[in-house]
PDB file of C-alpha atoms in Angstrom:
ATOM      1  CA  MET A 259       3.426  25.323  97.447  1.00  0.00           C
ATOM      2  CA  ARG A 260       5.518  23.841  94.562  1.00  0.00           C
ATOM      3  CA  ILE A 261       3.533  21.835  91.698  1.00  0.00           C
ATOM      4  CA  ALA A 262       4.883  19.304  89.463  1.00  0.00           C
ATOM      5  CA  VAL A 263       3.588  18.555  85.981  1.00  0.00           C
ATOM      6  CA  ILE A 264       3.635  15.217  84.470  1.00  0.00           C
ATOM      7  CA  LEU A 265       2.908  14.230  80.890  1.00  0.00           C
ATOM      8  CA  ALA A 266       1.868  10.699  80.216  1.00  0.00           C
ATOM      9  CA  GLU A 267       1.134   9.962  76.970  1.00  0.00           C
ATOM     10  CA  GLU A 268       0.720   6.248  75.427  1.00  0.00           C
ATOM     11  CA  GLU A 269       3.305   5.549  72.837  1.00  0.00           C
ATOM     12  CA  ASN A 270       1.862   2.488  71.073  1.00  0.00           C
ATOM     13  CA  PRO A 271      -1.778   2.765  71.298  1.00  0.00           C
ATOM     14  CA  ARG A 272      -3.699  -0.296  69.532  1.00  0.00           C
ATOM     15  CA  PRO A 273      -4.897   0.776  65.957  1.00  0.00           C
ATOM     16  CA  GLY A 274      -8.095   2.618  65.889  1.00  0.00           C
ATOM     17  CA  VAL A 275      -7.840   3.765  69.443  1.00  0.00           C
ATOM     18  CA  ASN A 276      -6.454   7.440  70.425  1.00  0.00           C
ATOM     19  CA  PRO A 277      -3.698   7.172  72.480  1.00  0.00           C
ATOM     20  CA  ILE A 278      -4.064   8.051  75.989  1.00  0.00           C
ATOM     21  CA  SER A 279      -2.494  11.593  76.911  1.00  0.00           C
ATOM     22  CA  TRP A 280      -2.697  12.624  80.476  1.00  0.00           C
ATOM     23  CA  LEU A 281      -1.477  16.086  82.104  1.00  0.00           C
ATOM     24  CA  LEU A 282      -1.177  15.687  85.711  1.00  0.00           C
ATOM     25  CA  LEU A 283      -0.599  18.201  88.326  1.00  0.00           C
ATOM     26  CA  THR A 284       0.633  17.075  91.779  1.00  0.00           C
ATOM     27  CA  SER A 285       2.231  18.378  95.194  1.00  0.00           C
ATOM     28  CA  LEU A 286       4.276  15.396  95.416  1.00  0.00           C
ATOM     29  CA  ASP A 287       8.174  15.530  94.942  1.00  0.00           C
ATOM     30  CA  ILE A 288       8.629  14.451  91.546  1.00  0.00           C
ATOM     31  CA  SER A 289      12.532  14.130  91.435  1.00  0.00           C
ATOM     32  CA  SER A 290      13.013  11.233  89.230  1.00  0.00           C
ATOM     33  CA  PHE A 291      11.242   9.123  86.325  1.00  0.00           C
ATOM     34  CA  GLU A 292      10.316   6.484  88.863  1.00  0.00           C
ATOM     35  CA  SER A 293       8.491   8.681  91.029  1.00  0.00           C
ATOM     36  CA  ALA A 294       6.675  10.178  87.864  1.00  0.00           C
ATOM     37  CA  ILE A 295       6.017   6.683  86.928  1.00  0.00           C
ATOM     38  CA  THR A 296       4.649   5.944  90.602  1.00  0.00           C
ATOM     39  CA  CYS A 297       2.429   9.231  90.201  1.00  0.00           C
ATOM     40  CA  VAL A 298       0.713   7.889  86.716  1.00  0.00           C
ATOM     41  CA  ARG A 299       0.490   4.489  88.227  1.00  0.00           C
ATOM     42  CA  TRP A 300      -1.566   5.949  91.181  1.00  0.00           C
ATOM     43  CA  TYR A 301      -3.858   8.209  88.566  1.00  0.00           C
ATOM     44  CA  SER A 302      -4.570   4.782  86.658  1.00  0.00           C
ATOM     45  CA  TYR A 303      -6.042   3.482  89.744  1.00  0.00           C
ATOM     46  CA  ARG A 304      -8.770   6.551  89.539  1.00  0.00           C
ATOM     47  CA  TRP A 305     -10.826   4.587  87.006  1.00  0.00           C
ATOM     48  CA  LEU A 306     -11.184   1.419  89.002  1.00  0.00           C
ATOM     49  CA  ILE A 307     -12.380   3.525  92.192  1.00  0.00           C
ATOM     50  CA  GLU A 308     -14.722   5.721  90.313  1.00  0.00           C
ATOM     51  CA  ARG A 309     -16.247   2.392  88.815  1.00  0.00           C
ATOM     52  CA  TYR A 310     -16.025   1.109  92.610  1.00  0.00           C
ATOM     53  CA  HIS A 311     -18.076   4.075  93.862  1.00  0.00           C
ATOM     54  CA  PHE A 312     -20.623   4.146  91.014  1.00  0.00           C
ATOM     55  CA  VAL A 313     -21.513   0.670  91.645  1.00  0.00           C
ATOM     56  CA  LEU A 314     -21.659   1.188  95.546  1.00  0.00           C
ATOM     57  CA  LYS A 315     -24.052   3.771  95.040  1.00  0.00           C
ATOM     58  CA  SER A 316     -26.158   2.737  92.310  1.00  0.00           C
ATOM     59  CA  GLY A 317     -26.263  -1.044  92.355  1.00  0.00           C
ATOM     60  CA  CYS A 318     -26.080  -1.243  95.862  1.00  0.00           C
ATOM     61  CA  GLY A 319     -28.267   1.822  96.967  1.00  0.00           C
ATOM     62  CA  LEU A 320     -25.987   2.848  99.628  1.00  0.00           C
ATOM     63  CA  GLU A 321     -27.129   6.554  99.423  1.00  0.00           C
ATOM     64  CA  LYS A 322     -30.766   5.499  99.648  1.00  0.00           C
ATOM     65  CA  LEU A 323     -29.980   3.986 103.845  1.00  0.00           C
ATOM     66  CA  GLN A 324     -29.666   7.667 104.639  1.00  0.00           C
ATOM     67  CA  LEU A 325     -27.606   6.605 107.794  1.00  0.00           C
ATOM     68  CA  GLU A 326     -26.899   9.434 110.070  1.00  0.00           C
ATOM     69  CA  THR A 327     -24.242   7.917 112.420  1.00  0.00           C
ATOM     70  CA  GLY A 328     -20.307   7.235 111.625  1.00  0.00           C
ATOM     71  CA  ARG A 329     -20.819   3.953 112.895  1.00  0.00           C
ATOM     72  CA  ARG A 330     -23.943   2.758 111.122  1.00  0.00           C
ATOM     73  CA  ILE A 331     -22.307   4.347 107.863  1.00  0.00           C
ATOM     74  CA  GLU A 332     -19.190   2.141 108.619  1.00  0.00           C
ATOM     75  CA  MET A 333     -20.954  -1.108 109.274  1.00  0.00           C
ATOM     76  CA  ALA A 334     -22.873  -0.509 106.077  1.00  0.00           C
ATOM     77  CA  LEU A 335     -19.820   0.302 104.112  1.00  0.00           C
ATOM     78  CA  ALA A 336     -18.229  -3.222 105.460  1.00  0.00           C
ATOM     79  CA  THR A 337     -21.313  -5.025 104.373  1.00  0.00           C
ATOM     80  CA  TYR A 338     -22.319  -3.670 101.026  1.00  0.00           C
ATOM     81  CA  SER A 339     -18.514  -2.776  99.882  1.00  0.00           C
ATOM     82  CA  ILE A 340     -18.274  -6.634  98.852  1.00  0.00           C
ATOM     83  CA  ARG A 341     -20.374  -6.959  96.207  1.00  0.00           C
ATOM     84  CA  PRO A 342     -18.993  -3.527  94.189  1.00  0.00           C
ATOM     85  CA  LEU A 343     -15.461  -4.606  95.271  1.00  0.00           C
ATOM     86  CA  ALA A 344     -15.744  -7.991  93.328  1.00  0.00           C
ATOM     87  CA  LYS A 345     -17.718  -6.788  90.413  1.00  0.00           C
ATOM     88  CA  VAL A 346     -14.653  -3.938  89.778  1.00  0.00           C
ATOM     89  CA  LEU A 347     -11.941  -6.399  90.357  1.00  0.00           C
ATOM     90  CA  SER A 348     -13.476  -9.306  88.327  1.00  0.00           C
ATOM     91  CA  ARG A 349     -13.788  -6.438  85.488  1.00  0.00           C
ATOM     92  CA  SER A 350     -10.363  -5.196  85.882  1.00  0.00           C
ATOM     93  CA  LEU A 351      -9.008  -8.797  85.684  1.00  0.00           C
ATOM     94  CA  TYR A 352     -10.712 -10.031  83.108  1.00  0.00           C
ATOM     95  CA  SER A 353     -10.210  -6.728  81.129  1.00  0.00           C
ATOM     96  CA  ASN A 354      -6.288  -7.307  81.789  1.00  0.00           C
ATOM     97  CA  ILE A 355      -6.137 -11.020  80.581  1.00  0.00           C
ATOM     98  CA  PHE A 356      -8.209 -10.009  77.402  1.00  0.00           C
ATOM     99  CA  GLU A 357      -5.743  -7.291  76.563  1.00  0.00           C
ATOM    100  CA  ASP A 358      -2.511  -9.973  77.123  1.00  0.00           C
ATOM    101  CA  TYR A 359      -4.435 -12.264  75.183  1.00  0.00           C
ATOM    102  CA  GLN A 360      -5.231 -10.033  72.120  1.00  0.00           C
ATOM    103  CA  LEU A 361      -1.524  -8.868  72.256  1.00  0.00           C
ATOM    104  CA  LEU A 362      -0.444 -12.650  72.295  1.00  0.00           C
ATOM    105  CA  ILE A 363      -2.702 -13.095  69.008  1.00  0.00           C
ATOM    106  CA  ASN A 364      -1.538 -10.089  67.441  1.00  0.00           C
ATOM    107  CA  ASN A 365       2.145 -10.576  67.868  1.00  0.00           C
TER     108      ASN A 365
END
């Protein structure tokens, strides 16, 4: 198996903030700068996905249901996913709008 290594570093971090520095290992074919950027973008979604799972498990108590069949788990996920998805997406949207606003103010 071939492994590609991608080093992604933030060039201009906000003052007082440590720059992002990710060392990513992937089995995907990274043959161009664009494919490396795509891989980094996918990795950046990790934080949204982790937050979604956290809200789903702790906020909605999905694990407490202790469902035993695949069908029941699917139905519960379909029902319980709405709240955490809305919460995570609204926070992400708010965060992006706030960062864009800060960029406008500072420039």
